[in-house]
Structures are given as structure tokens and as C-alpha cells.
CSV table of C-alpha atoms in Angstrom, one decimal:
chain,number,residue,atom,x,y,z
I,1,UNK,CA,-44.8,30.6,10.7
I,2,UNK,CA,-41.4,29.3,11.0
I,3,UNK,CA,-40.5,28.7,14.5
I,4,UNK,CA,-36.6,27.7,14.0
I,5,UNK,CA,-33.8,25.7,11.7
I,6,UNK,CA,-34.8,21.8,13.1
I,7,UNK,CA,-38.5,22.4,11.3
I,8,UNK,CA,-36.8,23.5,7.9
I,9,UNK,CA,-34.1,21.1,8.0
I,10,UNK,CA,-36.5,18.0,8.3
I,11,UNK,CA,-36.3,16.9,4.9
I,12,UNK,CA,-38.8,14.0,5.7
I,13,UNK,CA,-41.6,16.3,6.5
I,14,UNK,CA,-41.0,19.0,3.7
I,15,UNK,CA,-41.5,16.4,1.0
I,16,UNK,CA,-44.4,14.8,2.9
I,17,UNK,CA,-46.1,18.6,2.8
I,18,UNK,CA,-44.6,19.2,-0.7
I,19,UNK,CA,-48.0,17.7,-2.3
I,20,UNK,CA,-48.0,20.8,-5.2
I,21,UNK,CA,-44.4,20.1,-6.1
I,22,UNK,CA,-43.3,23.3,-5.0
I,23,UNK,CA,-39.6,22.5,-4.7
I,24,UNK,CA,-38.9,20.9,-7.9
I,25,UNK,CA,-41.2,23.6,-9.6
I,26,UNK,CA,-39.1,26.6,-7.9
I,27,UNK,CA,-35.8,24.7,-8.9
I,28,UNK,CA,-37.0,24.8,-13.1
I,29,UNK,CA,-35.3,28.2,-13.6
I,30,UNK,CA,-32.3,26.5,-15.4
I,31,UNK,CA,-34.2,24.2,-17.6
I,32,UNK,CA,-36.6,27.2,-18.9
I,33,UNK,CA,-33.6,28.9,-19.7
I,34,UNK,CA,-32.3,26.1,-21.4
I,35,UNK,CA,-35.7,25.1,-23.0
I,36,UNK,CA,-35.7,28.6,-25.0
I,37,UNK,CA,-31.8,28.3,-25.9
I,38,UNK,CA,-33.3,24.9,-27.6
I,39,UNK,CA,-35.7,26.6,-29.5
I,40,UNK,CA,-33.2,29.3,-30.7
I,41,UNK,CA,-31.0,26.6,-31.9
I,42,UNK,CA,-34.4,25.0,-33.8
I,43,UNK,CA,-34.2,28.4,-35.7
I,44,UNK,CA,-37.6,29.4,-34.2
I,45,UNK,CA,-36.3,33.0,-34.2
I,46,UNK,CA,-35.6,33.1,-37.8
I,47,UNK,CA,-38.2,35.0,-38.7
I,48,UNK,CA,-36.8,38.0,-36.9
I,49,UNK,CA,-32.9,37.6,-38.1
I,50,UNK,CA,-33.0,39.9,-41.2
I,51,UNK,CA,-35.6,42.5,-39.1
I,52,UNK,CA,-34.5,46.1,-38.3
I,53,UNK,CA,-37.3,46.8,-36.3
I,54,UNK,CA,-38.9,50.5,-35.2
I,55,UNK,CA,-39.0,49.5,-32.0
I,56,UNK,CA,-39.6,46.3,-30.1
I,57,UNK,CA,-43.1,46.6,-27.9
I,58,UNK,CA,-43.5,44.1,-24.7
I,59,UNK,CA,-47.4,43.7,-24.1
I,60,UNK,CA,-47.6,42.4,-20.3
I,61,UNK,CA,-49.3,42.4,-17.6
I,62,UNK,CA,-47.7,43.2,-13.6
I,63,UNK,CA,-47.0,39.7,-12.2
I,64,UNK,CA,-44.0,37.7,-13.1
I,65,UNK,CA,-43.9,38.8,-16.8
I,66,UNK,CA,-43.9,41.9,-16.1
I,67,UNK,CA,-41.3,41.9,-13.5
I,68,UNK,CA,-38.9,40.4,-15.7
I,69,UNK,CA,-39.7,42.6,-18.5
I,70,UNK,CA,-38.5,45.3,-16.1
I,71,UNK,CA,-34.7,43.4,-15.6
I,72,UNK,CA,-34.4,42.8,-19.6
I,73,UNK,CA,-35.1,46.3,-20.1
I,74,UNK,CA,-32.5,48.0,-17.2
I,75,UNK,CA,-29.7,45.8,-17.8
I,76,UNK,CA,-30.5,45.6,-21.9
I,77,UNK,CA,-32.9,48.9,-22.8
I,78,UNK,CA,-29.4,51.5,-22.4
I,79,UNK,CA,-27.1,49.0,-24.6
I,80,UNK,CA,-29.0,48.7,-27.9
I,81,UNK,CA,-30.1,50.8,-30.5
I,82,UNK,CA,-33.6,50.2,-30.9
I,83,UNK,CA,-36.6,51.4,-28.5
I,84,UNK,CA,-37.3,48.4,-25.8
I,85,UNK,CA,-40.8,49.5,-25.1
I,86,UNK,CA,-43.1,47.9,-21.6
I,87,UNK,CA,-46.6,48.5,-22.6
I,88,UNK,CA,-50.1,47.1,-20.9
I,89,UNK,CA,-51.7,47.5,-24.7
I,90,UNK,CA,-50.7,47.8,-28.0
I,91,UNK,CA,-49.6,51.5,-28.6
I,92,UNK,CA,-51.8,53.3,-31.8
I,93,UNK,CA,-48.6,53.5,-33.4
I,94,UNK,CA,-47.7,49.9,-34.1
I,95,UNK,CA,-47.4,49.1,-37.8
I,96,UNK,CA,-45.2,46.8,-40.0
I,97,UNK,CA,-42.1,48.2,-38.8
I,98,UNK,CA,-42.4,46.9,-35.1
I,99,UNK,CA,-42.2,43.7,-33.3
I,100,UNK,CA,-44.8,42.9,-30.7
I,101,UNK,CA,-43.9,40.7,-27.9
I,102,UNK,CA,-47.0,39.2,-26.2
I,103,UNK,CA,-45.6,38.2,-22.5
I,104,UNK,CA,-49.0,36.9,-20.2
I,105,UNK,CA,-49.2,34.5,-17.8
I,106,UNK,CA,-52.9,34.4,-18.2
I,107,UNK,CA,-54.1,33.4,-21.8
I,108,UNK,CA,-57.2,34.6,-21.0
I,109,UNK,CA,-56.8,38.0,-20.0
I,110,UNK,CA,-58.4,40.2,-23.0
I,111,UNK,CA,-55.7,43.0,-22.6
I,112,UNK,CA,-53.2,40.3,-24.0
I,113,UNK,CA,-55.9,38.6,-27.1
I,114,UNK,CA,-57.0,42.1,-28.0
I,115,UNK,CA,-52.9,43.4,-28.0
I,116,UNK,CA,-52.6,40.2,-30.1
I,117,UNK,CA,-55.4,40.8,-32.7
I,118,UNK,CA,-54.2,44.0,-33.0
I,119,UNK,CA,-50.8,44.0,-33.9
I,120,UNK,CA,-51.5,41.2,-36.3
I,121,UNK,CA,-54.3,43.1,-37.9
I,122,UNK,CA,-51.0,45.7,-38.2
I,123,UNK,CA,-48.6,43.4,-39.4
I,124,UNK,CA,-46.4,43.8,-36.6
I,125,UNK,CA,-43.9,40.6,-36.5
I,126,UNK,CA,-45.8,38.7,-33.2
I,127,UNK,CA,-43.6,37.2,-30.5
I,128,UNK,CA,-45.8,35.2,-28.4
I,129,UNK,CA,-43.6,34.0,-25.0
I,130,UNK,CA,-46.6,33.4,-22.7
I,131,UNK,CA,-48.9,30.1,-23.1
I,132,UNK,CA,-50.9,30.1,-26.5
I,133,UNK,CA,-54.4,28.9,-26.1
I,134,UNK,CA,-57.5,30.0,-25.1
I,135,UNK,CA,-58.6,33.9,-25.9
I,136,UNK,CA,-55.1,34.2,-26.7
I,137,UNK,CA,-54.6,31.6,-29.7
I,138,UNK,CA,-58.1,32.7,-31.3
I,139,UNK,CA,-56.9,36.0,-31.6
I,140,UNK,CA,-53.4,35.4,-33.4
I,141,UNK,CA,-53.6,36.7,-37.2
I,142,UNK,CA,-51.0,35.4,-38.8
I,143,UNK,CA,-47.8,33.6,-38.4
I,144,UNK,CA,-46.4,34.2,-34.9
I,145,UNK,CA,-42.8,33.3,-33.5
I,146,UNK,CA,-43.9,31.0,-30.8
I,147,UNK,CA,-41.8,31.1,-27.4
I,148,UNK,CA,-44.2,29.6,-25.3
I,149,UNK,CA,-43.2,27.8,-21.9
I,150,UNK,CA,-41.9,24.4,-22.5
I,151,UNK,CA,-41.5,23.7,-19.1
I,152,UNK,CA,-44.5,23.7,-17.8
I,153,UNK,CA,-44.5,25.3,-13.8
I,154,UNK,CA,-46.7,27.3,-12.4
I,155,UNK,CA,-46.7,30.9,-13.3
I,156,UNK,CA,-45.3,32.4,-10.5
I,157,UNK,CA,-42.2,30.2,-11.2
I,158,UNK,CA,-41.8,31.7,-15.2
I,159,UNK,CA,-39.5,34.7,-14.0
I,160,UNK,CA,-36.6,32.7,-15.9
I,161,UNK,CA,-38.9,32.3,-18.8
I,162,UNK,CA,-39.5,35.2,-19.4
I,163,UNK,CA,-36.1,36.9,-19.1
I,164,UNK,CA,-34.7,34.2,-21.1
I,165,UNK,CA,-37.2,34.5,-24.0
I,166,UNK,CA,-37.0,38.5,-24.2
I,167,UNK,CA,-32.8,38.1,-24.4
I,168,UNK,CA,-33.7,35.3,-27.3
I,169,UNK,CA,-35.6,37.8,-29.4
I,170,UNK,CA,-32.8,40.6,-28.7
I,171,UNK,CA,-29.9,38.3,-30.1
I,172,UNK,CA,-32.1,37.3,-32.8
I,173,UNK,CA,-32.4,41.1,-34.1
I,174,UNK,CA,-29.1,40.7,-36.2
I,175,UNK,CA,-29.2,43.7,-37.4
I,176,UNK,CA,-29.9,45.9,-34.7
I,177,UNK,CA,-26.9,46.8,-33.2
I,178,UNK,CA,-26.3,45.7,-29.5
I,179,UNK,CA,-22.9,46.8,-27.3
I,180,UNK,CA,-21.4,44.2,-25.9
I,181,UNK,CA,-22.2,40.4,-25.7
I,182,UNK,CA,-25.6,39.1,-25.7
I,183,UNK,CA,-26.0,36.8,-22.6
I,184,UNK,CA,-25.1,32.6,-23.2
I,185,UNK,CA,-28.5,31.4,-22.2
I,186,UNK,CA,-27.2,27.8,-21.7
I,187,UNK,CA,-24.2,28.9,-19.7
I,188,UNK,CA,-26.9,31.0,-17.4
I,189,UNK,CA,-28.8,27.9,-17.3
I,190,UNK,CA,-26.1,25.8,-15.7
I,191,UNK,CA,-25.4,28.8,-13.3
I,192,UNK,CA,-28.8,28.4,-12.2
I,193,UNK,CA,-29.2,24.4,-12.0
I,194,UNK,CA,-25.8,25.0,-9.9
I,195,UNK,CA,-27.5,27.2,-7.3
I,196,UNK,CA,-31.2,25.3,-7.5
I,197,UNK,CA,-28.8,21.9,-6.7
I,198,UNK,CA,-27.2,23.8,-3.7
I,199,UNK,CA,-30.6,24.6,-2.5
I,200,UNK,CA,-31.7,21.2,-2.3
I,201,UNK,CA,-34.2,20.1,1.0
I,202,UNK,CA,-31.8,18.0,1.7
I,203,UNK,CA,-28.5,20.5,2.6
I,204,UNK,CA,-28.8,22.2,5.7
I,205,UNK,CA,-29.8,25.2,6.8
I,206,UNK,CA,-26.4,26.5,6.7
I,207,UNK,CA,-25.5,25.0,3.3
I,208,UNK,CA,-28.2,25.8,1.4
I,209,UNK,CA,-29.1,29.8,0.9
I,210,UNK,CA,-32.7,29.8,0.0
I,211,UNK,CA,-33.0,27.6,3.4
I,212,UNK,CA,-31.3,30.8,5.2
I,213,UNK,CA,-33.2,33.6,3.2
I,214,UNK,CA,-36.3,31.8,4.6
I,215,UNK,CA,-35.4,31.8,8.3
I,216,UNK,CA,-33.9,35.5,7.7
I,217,UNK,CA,-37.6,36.9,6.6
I,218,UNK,CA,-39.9,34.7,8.4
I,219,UNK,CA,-41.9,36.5,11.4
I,220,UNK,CA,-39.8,39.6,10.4
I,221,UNK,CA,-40.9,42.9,9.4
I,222,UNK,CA,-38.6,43.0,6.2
I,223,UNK,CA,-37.9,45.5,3.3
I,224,UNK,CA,-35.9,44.4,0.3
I,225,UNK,CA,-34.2,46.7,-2.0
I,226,UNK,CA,-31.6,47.1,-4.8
I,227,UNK,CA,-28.5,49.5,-5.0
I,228,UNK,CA,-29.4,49.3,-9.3
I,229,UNK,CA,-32.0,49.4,-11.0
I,230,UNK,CA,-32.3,46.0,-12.1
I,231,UNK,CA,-31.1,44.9,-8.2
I,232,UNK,CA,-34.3,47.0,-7.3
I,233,UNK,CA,-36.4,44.8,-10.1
I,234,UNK,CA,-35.4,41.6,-8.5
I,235,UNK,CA,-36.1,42.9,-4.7
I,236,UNK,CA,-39.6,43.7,-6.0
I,237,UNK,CA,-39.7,40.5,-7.4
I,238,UNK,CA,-38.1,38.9,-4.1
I,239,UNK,CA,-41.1,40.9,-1.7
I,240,UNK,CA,-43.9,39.7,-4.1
I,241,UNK,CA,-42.7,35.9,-4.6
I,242,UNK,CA,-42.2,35.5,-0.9
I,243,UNK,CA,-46.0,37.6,-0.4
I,244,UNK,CA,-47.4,35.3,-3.0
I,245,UNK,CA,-45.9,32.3,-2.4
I,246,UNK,CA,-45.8,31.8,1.6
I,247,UNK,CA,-48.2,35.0,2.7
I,248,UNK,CA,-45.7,36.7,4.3
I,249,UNK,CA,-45.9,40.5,4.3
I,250,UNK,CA,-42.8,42.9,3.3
I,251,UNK,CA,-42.1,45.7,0.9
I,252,UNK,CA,-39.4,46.8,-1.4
I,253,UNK,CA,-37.9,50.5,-1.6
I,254,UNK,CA,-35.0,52.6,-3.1
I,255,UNK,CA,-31.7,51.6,-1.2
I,256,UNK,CA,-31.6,55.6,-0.8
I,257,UNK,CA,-34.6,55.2,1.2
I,258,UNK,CA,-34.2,52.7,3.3
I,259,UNK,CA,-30.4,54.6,4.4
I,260,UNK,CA,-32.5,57.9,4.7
I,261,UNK,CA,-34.8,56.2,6.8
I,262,UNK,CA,-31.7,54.8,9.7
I,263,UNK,CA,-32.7,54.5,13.4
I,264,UNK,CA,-36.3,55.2,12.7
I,265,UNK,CA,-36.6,51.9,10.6
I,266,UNK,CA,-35.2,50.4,14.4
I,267,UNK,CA,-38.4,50.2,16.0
I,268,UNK,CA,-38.7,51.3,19.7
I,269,UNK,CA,-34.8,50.8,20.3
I,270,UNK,CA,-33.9,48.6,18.4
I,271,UNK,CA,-33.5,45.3,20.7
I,272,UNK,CA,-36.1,43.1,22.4
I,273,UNK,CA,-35.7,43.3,26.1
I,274,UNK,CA,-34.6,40.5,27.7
I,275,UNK,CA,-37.4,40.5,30.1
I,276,UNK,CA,-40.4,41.0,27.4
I,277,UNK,CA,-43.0,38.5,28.0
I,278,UNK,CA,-45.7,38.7,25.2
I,279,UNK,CA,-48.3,36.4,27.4
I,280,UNK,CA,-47.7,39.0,30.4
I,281,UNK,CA,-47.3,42.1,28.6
I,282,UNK,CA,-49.7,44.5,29.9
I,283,UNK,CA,-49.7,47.8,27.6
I,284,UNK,CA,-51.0,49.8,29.8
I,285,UNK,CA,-48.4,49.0,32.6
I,286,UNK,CA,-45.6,48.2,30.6
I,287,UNK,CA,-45.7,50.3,27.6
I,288,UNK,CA,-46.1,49.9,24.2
I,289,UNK,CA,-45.5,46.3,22.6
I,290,UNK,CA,-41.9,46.2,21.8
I,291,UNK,CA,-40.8,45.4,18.4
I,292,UNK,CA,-37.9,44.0,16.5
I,293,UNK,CA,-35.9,46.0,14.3
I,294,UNK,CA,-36.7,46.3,10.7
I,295,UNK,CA,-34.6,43.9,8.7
I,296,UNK,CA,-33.5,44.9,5.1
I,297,UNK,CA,-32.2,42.4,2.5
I,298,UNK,CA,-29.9,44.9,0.0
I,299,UNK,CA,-29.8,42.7,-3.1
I,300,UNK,CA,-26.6,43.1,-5.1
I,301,UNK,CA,-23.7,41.7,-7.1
I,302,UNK,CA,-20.2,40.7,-6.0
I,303,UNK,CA,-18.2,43.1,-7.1
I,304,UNK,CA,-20.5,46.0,-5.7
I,305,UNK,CA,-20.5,44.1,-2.1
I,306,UNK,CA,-17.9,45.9,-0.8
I,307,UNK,CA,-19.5,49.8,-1.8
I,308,UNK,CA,-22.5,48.3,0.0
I,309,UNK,CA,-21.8,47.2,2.8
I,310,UNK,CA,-20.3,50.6,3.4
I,311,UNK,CA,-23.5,52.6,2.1
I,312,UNK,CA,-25.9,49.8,4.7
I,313,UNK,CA,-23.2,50.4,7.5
I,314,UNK,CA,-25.7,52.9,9.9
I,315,UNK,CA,-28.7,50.2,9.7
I,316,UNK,CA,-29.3,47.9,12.4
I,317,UNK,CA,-30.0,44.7,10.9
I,318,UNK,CA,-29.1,44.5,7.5
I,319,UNK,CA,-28.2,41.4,5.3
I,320,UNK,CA,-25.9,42.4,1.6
I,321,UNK,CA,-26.9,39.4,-0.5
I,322,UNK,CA,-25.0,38.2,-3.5
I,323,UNK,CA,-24.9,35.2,-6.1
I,324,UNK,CA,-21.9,34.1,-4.0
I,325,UNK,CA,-21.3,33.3,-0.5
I,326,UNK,CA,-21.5,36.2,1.9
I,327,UNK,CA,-18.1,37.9,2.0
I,328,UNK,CA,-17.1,40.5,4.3
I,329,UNK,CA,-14.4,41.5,1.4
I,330,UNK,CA,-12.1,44.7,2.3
I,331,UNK,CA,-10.9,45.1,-1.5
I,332,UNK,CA,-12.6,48.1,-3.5
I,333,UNK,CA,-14.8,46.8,-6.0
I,334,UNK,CA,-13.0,46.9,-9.9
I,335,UNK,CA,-14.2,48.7,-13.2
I,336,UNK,CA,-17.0,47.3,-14.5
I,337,UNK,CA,-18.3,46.9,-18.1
I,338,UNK,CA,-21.5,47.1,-19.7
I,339,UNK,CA,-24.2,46.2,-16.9
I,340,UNK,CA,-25.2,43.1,-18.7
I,341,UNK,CA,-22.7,40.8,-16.4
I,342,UNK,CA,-24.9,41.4,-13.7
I,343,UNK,CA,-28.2,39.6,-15.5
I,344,UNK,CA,-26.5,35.7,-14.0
I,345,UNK,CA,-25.9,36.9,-10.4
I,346,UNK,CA,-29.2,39.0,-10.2
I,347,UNK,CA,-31.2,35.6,-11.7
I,348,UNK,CA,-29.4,33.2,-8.9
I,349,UNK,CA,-31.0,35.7,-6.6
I,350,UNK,CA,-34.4,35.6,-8.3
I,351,UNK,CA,-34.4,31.7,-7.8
I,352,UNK,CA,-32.7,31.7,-4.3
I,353,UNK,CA,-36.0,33.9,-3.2
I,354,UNK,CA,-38.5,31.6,-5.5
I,355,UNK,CA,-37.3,28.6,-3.6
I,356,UNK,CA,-37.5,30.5,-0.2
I,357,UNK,CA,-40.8,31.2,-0.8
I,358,UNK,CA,-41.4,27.1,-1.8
I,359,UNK,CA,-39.7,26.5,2.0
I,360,UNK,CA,-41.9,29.2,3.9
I,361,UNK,CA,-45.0,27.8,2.4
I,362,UNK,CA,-44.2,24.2,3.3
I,363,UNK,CA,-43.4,24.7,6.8
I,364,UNK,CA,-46.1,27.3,7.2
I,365,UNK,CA,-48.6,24.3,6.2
I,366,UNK,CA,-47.4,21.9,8.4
């Protein structure tokens, strides 16, 4: 698909072949963060600031939504004091008491109007973050807090969205305790126009990361991973983006895994031979078809670089990936505090693979 840096680097030819708007679309992270620290400040949330909810029920489905439901709830669900619930439908449970969050890319999937109807039937308080039309809109009861995109991308760019929106309804719960800070959506939002700017077609390859994560997976066999469980979230995220986006194949595992697995992850020695021929290559005479080694992309956060790069040290090709630039850093990592400072680096890395995606699928059409 992606036969070397000149291709990827001809900024001419990837806006000629950007007819969907790809780019610009995988570079909206910041402004949908920015968008729902907008409607905050409207005092769209007010309806929940005096609310001591049960619990607080997510109703998604398993795409984008549903992957960032999974980061709000391991870097939020162990740091506040009410149940942060993932559900596919409305539990039987639900009653006055609770707050519904309806989080769908597709308003016209019934799981989402039916989890809708129901909990207003209940008089649940209804959070609705996905688009509200269709099935979806004919089956609110009620008022509804509505944190629908205001950006409008495609859905497979509403990771950011989502997050952002679930953090929203968290620091509007007042009283319902939370330790620590709650995350500044607008500073997260520059952080992310910051790295969506440094990704720009027109930096090179070796100036612009999502240009490099592209020529790193591309014609690779590749397995992402996570040494957290919110690093693992966003490697899921990463494998299915890049799958989705540009068709390229990978898969995502426990960091344990992928150590456990060492030289057999190698391939048939590790290296291609020199000599290898693929036009000439005769099986039968030769052997079996030699293969590169596995690559694994170990998503992470600064200050955990260093204890992974010492965890990844027996693999043979292995890139530790950060929100900063790659550091080969000697110094022990320090203490760290709640969790929650790791949502901003773990989100740059969400985008950084969105927009590698956006670049595979460009120059795999041309």
C-alpha cells in the first residue's frame, strides 16, 4: 500500500486524492473538545448540577462511542464515587435516581431509541451525546440534556467527542464527589489542535508523527497494545481506526502478551535475507516464504517511557510511543498522581493514529 516516504510526503497529490476531506476531518479532535467546553459554559449541563445520581448508565454501542466510553471509564470509573456503568441497553433497574447517557453513532440503531424511550418512560435524567434525529429523536420522552456533535465529521472521527462529552457530564455532577481535578476540556483542546497542526500534509515525514506511524504500520504485520488499561483502550482504538479507515489488518493485546510471546512473534528468524527474491521464490526449493518480524506499537505516556522500554527490551521490533517526541530517556520515571493526567497524552495518541489512518487511505487510493 505504501511503497516509501516520497509518496507520503507529496503534499500535491494527497490533497488532489483527499476528495472526502479526510485530513481536515481527522484533525477536528480539538474543536469537538472545544465545541462541548462551549456548551458547558452555555449551562447546557445545568440540569444535572444539583443531581446525586444512583449511578450514571452509558448506553453505546462498540465503535468509536464505545471505545471511548472505555477511556472515560479507566482513567475516571476508580476516582469518583458514583457507579460509571457501560451498558448495550438500559438495565431493569433504572429509575429516577439515575442518569442515562445515550452515546450512538447511528441514530437509527433501535438498541439506542428503545434505551432512550425507556429511561424516559423511567424518569431517568437523559444525556443524549450522539446525533438526535431519526429513531432516536422520536423516542425522547421528555426534556433531554442535549450534547450532540457540533462539529459535524464522520463518525469514525467522534472519539474526542465522546470523551469530551462524558468528562462534561462528570464535572457537571456537583455533588458527587470526584478525587482530583476534573480535566480542562479547552486546555485539552489546544493540546490536540497543537499535535493535529504538527501533523499537517505539508511537514515531512520526519516532522510530522502521524506521517511516521503510517510508514511504521503499512505492509507490516503489527500488534498494538497498552502497558494500562486506558493505554490498552486507545491501542484498540488505534488497530480498529487504522482497520477501518485504510484496510489495513493488525490486532491489539495485553502488553503481557505480546512480552510472553518474545522470539516467536519474530517470524522465521527474524530478518529478511538479503538474497530473498519474492518473484523467484520457489517454496518447494527454497523453503517457506520468509517473513518480517512482527512489529508492536506499545502506546504509553512520558513518564512511564522509561519502565517500558525496559519491559519491550527482548522484542525485536518494537516502537514505545508517546504524546511527546520519542526519547530514549535513562531517568526512572517519578510518582504519579491520580491516573487522570494521562487522559491529554493518551488523546494526542488517539488523533496521531486517526490521522494515520487519513494518510494510509490516501495513498492507498492513489
Amino acid at each position: 500500500m505504501l511503497t516509501g516516504a516520497p509518496e507520503i510526503d507529496d503534499v500535491a497529490a494527497l490533497l488532489d486524492a483527499d476528495v472526502e476531506g479526510l485530513l481536515p476531518a481527522s484533525a477536528m479532535a480539538g474543536a469537538q473538545c472545544r465545541a462541548m467546553a462551549a456548551a458547558r459554559d452555555e449551562g447546557v449541563l445545568e440540569p444535572l448540577e444539583q443531581l446525586r445520581p444512583r449511578a450514571v448508565v452509558v448506553v453505546c454501542g462498540d465503535g468509536t462511542s464505545g471505545r471511548a466510553v472505555d477511556l472515560v471509564i479507566a482513567l475516571a470509573g476508580p476516582h469518583i464515587d458514583v457507579p460509571l456503568i457501560k451498558c448495550a441497553a438500559v438495565p431493569p433497574w433504572i429509575g429516577p435516581l439515575d442518569v442515562v447517557v445515550i452515546a450512538g453513532d447511528d441514530a437509527g440503531d433501535p438498541r439506542l431509541a428503545d434505551a432512550a424511550a425507556r429511561a424516559g418512560r423511567r424518569r431517568a435524567e437523559v444525556v443524549v451525546a450522539g446525533p438526535v434525529e431519526g429513531p432516536l429523536q422520536e423516542a425522547l420522552v421528555g426534556p433531554v440534556v442535549d450534547l450532540s456533535p457540533r462539529v459535524h465529521v464522520p463518525a469514525a472521527y467522534r472519539f474526542s467527542h465522546y470523551v469530551a462529552a462524558l468528562f462534561a457530564v462528570l464535572d457537571a455532577l456537583r455533588a458527587v464527589r470526584f478525587e482530583g481535578r476534573h480535566p480542562d476540556l479547552s486546555a485539552m483542546a489546544d493540546e490536540l489542535d497543537t499535535e493535529a497542526a504538527g501533523n499537517h500534509p505539508g511537514h515531512e515525514l520526519f516532522h510530522n508523527a502521524a506521517k511516521e506511524l503510517a510508514v511504521r504500520v503499512a505492509d507490516r504485520r503489527t500488534v498494538w497494545t497498552g502497558d494500562t488499561a486506558a493505554g490498552m483502550v486507545v491501542a484498540v482504538h488505534a488497530s480498529r481506526a487504522i482497520f477501518a479507515g485504510a484496510g489495513v489488518v493488525s490486532t491489539a493485546t495485553d502488553l503481557g502478551e505480546v512480552v510472553a510471546a518474545g522470539t516467536l512473534s519474530a517470524g522465521y528468524g527474524g530478518t529478511m535475507p538479503s538474497d530473498y527474491d519474492p518473484i523467484f521464490h520457489d517454496v518447494e526449493i527454497d523453503g517457506p516464504i520468509p517473513r518480517e518480524p512482527i512489529r508492536v506499537q506499545v502506546l504509553t505516556t512520558p513518564d512511564r517511557e522509561w519502565l517500558v522500554r525496559r519491559l519491550t527490551a527482548s522484542l525485536t521490533d518494537v516502537d514505545v510511543r508517546t504524546s511527546g517526541p520519542a526519547e530514549q530517556s535513562s531517568a526512572e520515571p517519578q510518582p504519579r498522581g491520580s491516573g487522570m493526567e494521562d487522559l491529554v497524552p493518551l488523546m494526542i495518541l488517539a488523533l496521531r493514529a486517526d490521522m494515520a489512518a487519513a494518510y494510509l487511505r490516501l495513498v492507498g487510493s492513489r
